[in-house]
PDB file of N, CA and C in Angstrom:
ATOM      1  N   MET A   2      97.507  61.908  92.038  1.00  0.00           N
ATOM      2  CA  MET A   2      97.839  62.162  90.649  1.00  0.00           C
ATOM      3  C   MET A   2      98.885  61.157  90.196  1.00  0.00           C
ATOM      4  N   ILE A   3      98.658  60.583  89.053  1.00  0.00           N
ATOM      5  CA  ILE A   3      99.562  59.567  88.531  1.00  0.00           C
ATOM      6  C   ILE A   3     100.855  60.228  88.046  1.00  0.00           C
ATOM      7  N   GLY A   4     101.969  59.613  88.375  1.00  0.00           N
ATOM      8  CA  GLY A   4     103.250  60.081  87.880  1.00  0.00           C
ATOM      9  C   GLY A   4     103.906  61.162  88.738  1.00  0.00           C
ATOM     10  N   MET A   5     103.297  61.528  89.827  1.00  0.00           N
ATOM     11  CA  MET A   5     103.915  62.545  90.685  1.00  0.00           C
ATOM     12  C   MET A   5     104.996  61.900  91.531  1.00  0.00           C
ATOM     13  N   GLY A   6     106.163  62.535  91.550  1.00  0.00           N
ATOM     14  CA  GLY A   6     107.237  62.035  92.381  1.00  0.00           C
ATOM     15  C   GLY A   6     107.051  62.438  93.819  1.00  0.00           C
ATOM     16  N   SER A   7     107.832  61.839  94.690  1.00  0.00           N
ATOM     17  CA  SER A   7     107.713  62.158  96.116  1.00  0.00           C
ATOM     18  C   SER A   7     108.076  63.612  96.389  1.00  0.00           C
ATOM     19  N   GLU A   8     108.946  64.203  95.505  1.00  0.00           N
ATOM     20  CA  GLU A   8     109.316  65.610  95.691  1.00  0.00           C
ATOM     21  C   GLU A   8     108.079  66.502  95.590  1.00  0.00           C
ATOM     22  N   ASN A   9     107.208  66.171  94.638  1.00  0.00           N
ATOM     23  CA  ASN A   9     105.994  66.968  94.449  1.00  0.00           C
ATOM     24  C   ASN A   9     105.100  66.890  95.671  1.00  0.00           C
ATOM     25  N   TYR A  10     104.994  65.705  96.258  1.00  0.00           N
ATOM     26  CA  TYR A  10     104.185  65.563  97.466  1.00  0.00           C
ATOM     27  C   TYR A  10     104.782  66.376  98.615  1.00  0.00           C
ATOM     28  N   GLU A  11     106.115  66.400  98.696  1.00  0.00           N
ATOM     29  CA  GLU A  11     106.765  67.183  99.745  1.00  0.00           C
ATOM     30  C   GLU A  11     106.507  68.674  99.545  1.00  0.00           C
ATOM     31  N   ILE A  12     106.562  69.136  98.300  1.00  0.00           N
ATOM     32  CA  ILE A  12     106.310  70.543  98.005  1.00  0.00           C
ATOM     33  C   ILE A  12     104.865  70.894  98.345  1.00  0.00           C
ATOM     34  N   ILE A  13     103.940  70.032  97.951  1.00  0.00           N
ATOM     35  CA  ILE A  13     102.522  70.275  98.242  1.00  0.00           C
ATOM     36  C   ILE A  13     102.309  70.330  99.750  1.00  0.00           C
ATOM     37  N   ASP A  14     102.931  69.420 100.478  1.00  0.00           N
ATOM     38  CA  ASP A  14     102.797  69.395 101.936  1.00  0.00           C
ATOM     39  C   ASP A  14     103.338  70.683 102.548  1.00  0.00           C
ATOM     40  N   LYS A  15     104.488  71.144 102.063  1.00  0.00           N
ATOM     41  CA  LYS A  15     105.062  72.390 102.580  1.00  0.00           C
ATOM     42  C   LYS A  15     104.159  73.576 102.265  1.00  0.00           C
ATOM     43  N   LEU A  16     103.612  73.611 101.046  1.00  0.00           N
ATOM     44  CA  LEU A  16     102.721  74.710 100.678  1.00  0.00           C
ATOM     45  C   LEU A  16     101.446  74.697 101.516  1.00  0.00           C
ATOM     46  N   GLU A  17     100.925  73.513 101.796  1.00  0.00           N
ATOM     47  CA  GLU A  17      99.738  73.420 102.653  1.00  0.00           C
ATOM     48  C   GLU A  17     100.052  73.923 104.064  1.00  0.00           C
ATOM     49  N   ASN A  18     101.238  73.591 104.572  1.00  0.00           N
ATOM     50  CA  ASN A  18     101.633  74.060 105.901  1.00  0.00           C
ATOM     51  C   ASN A  18     101.778  75.579 105.914  1.00  0.00           C
ATOM     52  N   ILE A  19     102.350  76.145 104.846  1.00  0.00           N
ATOM     53  CA  ILE A  19     102.483  77.600 104.750  1.00  0.00           C
ATOM     54  C   ILE A  19     101.099  78.241 104.727  1.00  0.00           C
ATOM     55  N   ALA A  20     100.191  77.666 103.947  1.00  0.00           N
ATOM     56  CA  ALA A  20      98.830  78.206 103.856  1.00  0.00           C
ATOM     57  C   ALA A  20      98.141  78.173 105.223  1.00  0.00           C
ATOM     58  N   LYS A  21      98.316  77.094 105.953  1.00  0.00           N
ATOM     59  CA  LYS A  21      97.712  76.985 107.290  1.00  0.00           C
ATOM     60  C   LYS A  21      98.302  78.029 108.229  1.00  0.00           C
ATOM     61  N   SER A  22      99.619  78.240 108.139  1.00  0.00           N
ATOM     62  CA  SER A  22     100.262  79.239 108.986  1.00  0.00           C
ATOM     63  C   SER A  22      99.762  80.642 108.662  1.00  0.00           C
ATOM     64  N   LEU A  23      99.640  80.936 107.366  1.00  0.00           N
ATOM     65  CA  LEU A  23      99.141  82.256 106.959  1.00  0.00           C
ATOM     66  C   LEU A  23      97.704  82.464 107.420  1.00  0.00           C
ATOM     67  N   GLN A  24      96.902  81.429 107.337  1.00  0.00           N
ATOM     68  CA  GLN A  24      95.513  81.541 107.794  1.00  0.00           C
ATOM     69  C   GLN A  24      95.472  81.793 109.299  1.00  0.00           C
ATOM     70  N   SER A  25      96.310  81.100 110.039  1.00  0.00           N
ATOM     71  CA  SER A  25      96.373  81.287 111.490  1.00  0.00           C
ATOM     72  C   SER A  25      96.806  82.710 111.829  1.00  0.00           C
ATOM     73  N   MET A  26      97.805  83.225 111.102  1.00  0.00           N
ATOM     74  CA  MET A  26      98.260  84.599 111.330  1.00  0.00           C
ATOM     75  C   MET A  26      97.146  85.592 111.034  1.00  0.00           C
ATOM     76  N   ALA A  27      96.408  85.364 109.954  1.00  0.00           N
ATOM     77  CA  ALA A  27      95.317  86.267 109.591  1.00  0.00           C
ATOM     78  C   ALA A  27      94.231  86.258 110.666  1.00  0.00           C
ATOM     79  N   GLU A  28      93.921  85.083 111.192  1.00  0.00           N
ATOM     80  CA  GLU A  28      92.912  84.984 112.253  1.00  0.00           C
ATOM     81  C   GLU A  28      93.379  85.712 113.511  1.00  0.00           C
ATOM     82  N   SER A  29      94.657  85.601 113.834  1.00  0.00           N
ATOM     83  CA  SER A  29      95.198  86.301 115.007  1.00  0.00           C
ATOM     84  C   SER A  29      95.120  87.810 114.811  1.00  0.00           C
ATOM     85  N   GLN A  30      95.464  88.264 113.609  1.00  0.00           N
ATOM     86  CA  GLN A  30      95.404  89.700 113.333  1.00  0.00           C
ATOM     87  C   GLN A  30      93.968  90.197 113.396  1.00  0.00           C
ATOM     88  N   LYS A  31      93.024  89.395 112.930  1.00  0.00           N
ATOM     89  CA  LYS A  31      91.609  89.776 112.992  1.00  0.00           C
ATOM     90  C   LYS A  31      91.172  89.924 114.449  1.00  0.00           C
ATOM     91  N   ARG A  32      91.621  88.998 115.304  1.00  0.00           N
ATOM     92  CA  ARG A  32      91.277  89.095 116.730  1.00  0.00           C
ATOM     93  C   ARG A  32      91.876  90.351 117.340  1.00  0.00           C
ATOM     94  N   MET A  33      93.110  90.685 116.948  1.00  0.00           N
ATOM     95  CA  MET A  33      93.742  91.905 117.470  1.00  0.00           C
ATOM     96  C   MET A  33      92.968  93.141 117.029  1.00  0.00           C
ATOM     97  N   VAL A  34      92.536  93.175 115.788  1.00  0.00           N
ATOM     98  CA  VAL A  34      91.749  94.303 115.287  1.00  0.00           C
ATOM     99  C   VAL A  34      90.451  94.419 116.074  1.00  0.00           C
ATOM    100  N   ASP A  35      89.788  93.297 116.305  1.00  0.00           N
ATOM    101  CA  ASP A  35      88.535  93.315 117.070  1.00  0.00           C
ATOM    102  C   ASP A  35      88.763  93.886 118.467  1.00  0.00           C
ATOM    103  N   ILE A  36      89.844  93.468 119.113  1.00  0.00           N
ATOM    104  CA  ILE A  36      90.146  93.957 120.462  1.00  0.00           C
ATOM    105  C   ILE A  36      90.450  95.451 120.438  1.00  0.00           C
ATOM    106  N   LEU A  37      91.249  95.879 119.456  1.00  0.00           N
ATOM    107  CA  LEU A  37      91.581  97.308 119.362  1.00  0.00           C
ATOM    108  C   LEU A  37      90.337  98.153 119.089  1.00  0.00           C
ATOM    109  N   GLU A  38      89.430  97.630 118.267  1.00  0.00           N
ATOM    110  CA  GLU A  38      88.184  98.361 118.007  1.00  0.00           C
ATOM    111  C   GLU A  38      87.357  98.495 119.280  1.00  0.00           C
ATOM    112  N   LEU A  39      87.281  97.431 120.056  1.00  0.00           N
ATOM    113  CA  LEU A  39      86.542  97.497 121.324  1.00  0.00           C
ATOM    114  C   LEU A  39      87.183  98.491 122.279  1.00  0.00           C
ATOM    115  N   MET A  40      88.517  98.469 122.357  1.00  0.00           N
ATOM    116  CA  MET A  40      89.216  99.412 123.235  1.00  0.00           C
ATOM    117  C   MET A  40      88.967 100.851 122.779  1.00  0.00           C
ATOM    118  N   ALA A  41      89.004 101.080 121.484  1.00  0.00           N
ATOM    119  CA  ALA A  41      88.781 102.424 120.959  1.00  0.00           C
ATOM    120  C   ALA A  41      87.357 102.887 121.254  1.00  0.00           C
ATOM    121  N   GLN A  42      86.401 101.984 121.115  1.00  0.00           N
ATOM    122  CA  GLN A  42      85.007 102.348 121.405  1.00  0.00           C
ATOM    123  C   GLN A  42      84.835 102.670 122.880  1.00  0.00           C
ATOM    124  N   GLU A  43      85.472 101.873 123.739  1.00  0.00           N
ATOM    125  CA  GLU A  43      85.360 102.124 125.182  1.00  0.00           C
ATOM    126  C   GLU A  43      85.973 103.466 125.552  1.00  0.00           C
ATOM    127  N   LYS A  44      87.021 103.829 124.910  1.00  0.00           N
ATOM    128  CA  LYS A  44      87.687 105.121 125.181  1.00  0.00           C
ATOM    129  C   LYS A  44      87.036 106.266 124.408  1.00  0.00           C
ATOM    130  N   GLU A  45      86.089 105.914 123.583  1.00  0.00           N
ATOM    131  CA  GLU A  45      85.371 106.889 122.733  1.00  0.00           C
ATOM    132  C   GLU A  45      86.343 107.685 121.854  1.00  0.00           C
ATOM    133  N   ILE A  46      87.395 106.979 121.409  1.00  0.00           N
ATOM    134  CA  ILE A  46      88.361 107.607 120.525  1.00  0.00           C
ATOM    135  C   ILE A  46      87.760 107.783 119.139  1.00  0.00           C
ATOM    136  N   ILE A  47      87.086 106.729 118.707  1.00  0.00           N
ATOM    137  CA  ILE A  47      86.455 106.780 117.386  1.00  0.00           C
ATOM    138  C   ILE A  47      85.072 106.161 117.480  1.00  0.00           C
ATOM    139  N   ASP A  48      84.242 106.553 116.550  1.00  0.00           N
ATOM    140  CA  ASP A  48      82.922 105.952 116.453  1.00  0.00           C
ATOM    141  C   ASP A  48      82.912 105.118 115.183  1.00  0.00           C
ATOM    142  N   LEU A  49      82.943 103.790 115.365  1.00  0.00           N
ATOM    143  CA  LEU A  49      83.060 102.889 114.225  1.00  0.00           C
ATOM    144  C   LEU A  49      81.716 102.615 113.562  1.00  0.00           C
ATOM    145  N   LYS A  50      80.661 103.206 114.081  1.00  0.00           N
ATOM    146  CA  LYS A  50      79.335 102.943 113.506  1.00  0.00           C
ATOM    147  C   LYS A  50      78.959 103.932 112.423  1.00  0.00           C
ATOM    148  N   LYS A  51      79.871 104.809 112.047  1.00  0.00           N
ATOM    149  CA  LYS A  51      79.580 105.820 111.016  1.00  0.00           C
ATOM    150  C   LYS A  51      79.352 105.172 109.688  1.00  0.00           C
TER     151      LYS A  51
END
């Protein structure tokens, strides 16, 4: 973009890094949920197929 100062590029870079971190956290939480669901099914605590 024409006329953008270096500060703007730094802010954009920081925001992109935050977005990547949030995406990584969400993926980790999804994996934890998947594992907990499998554990619950194995223990027959809940039936997730309802």
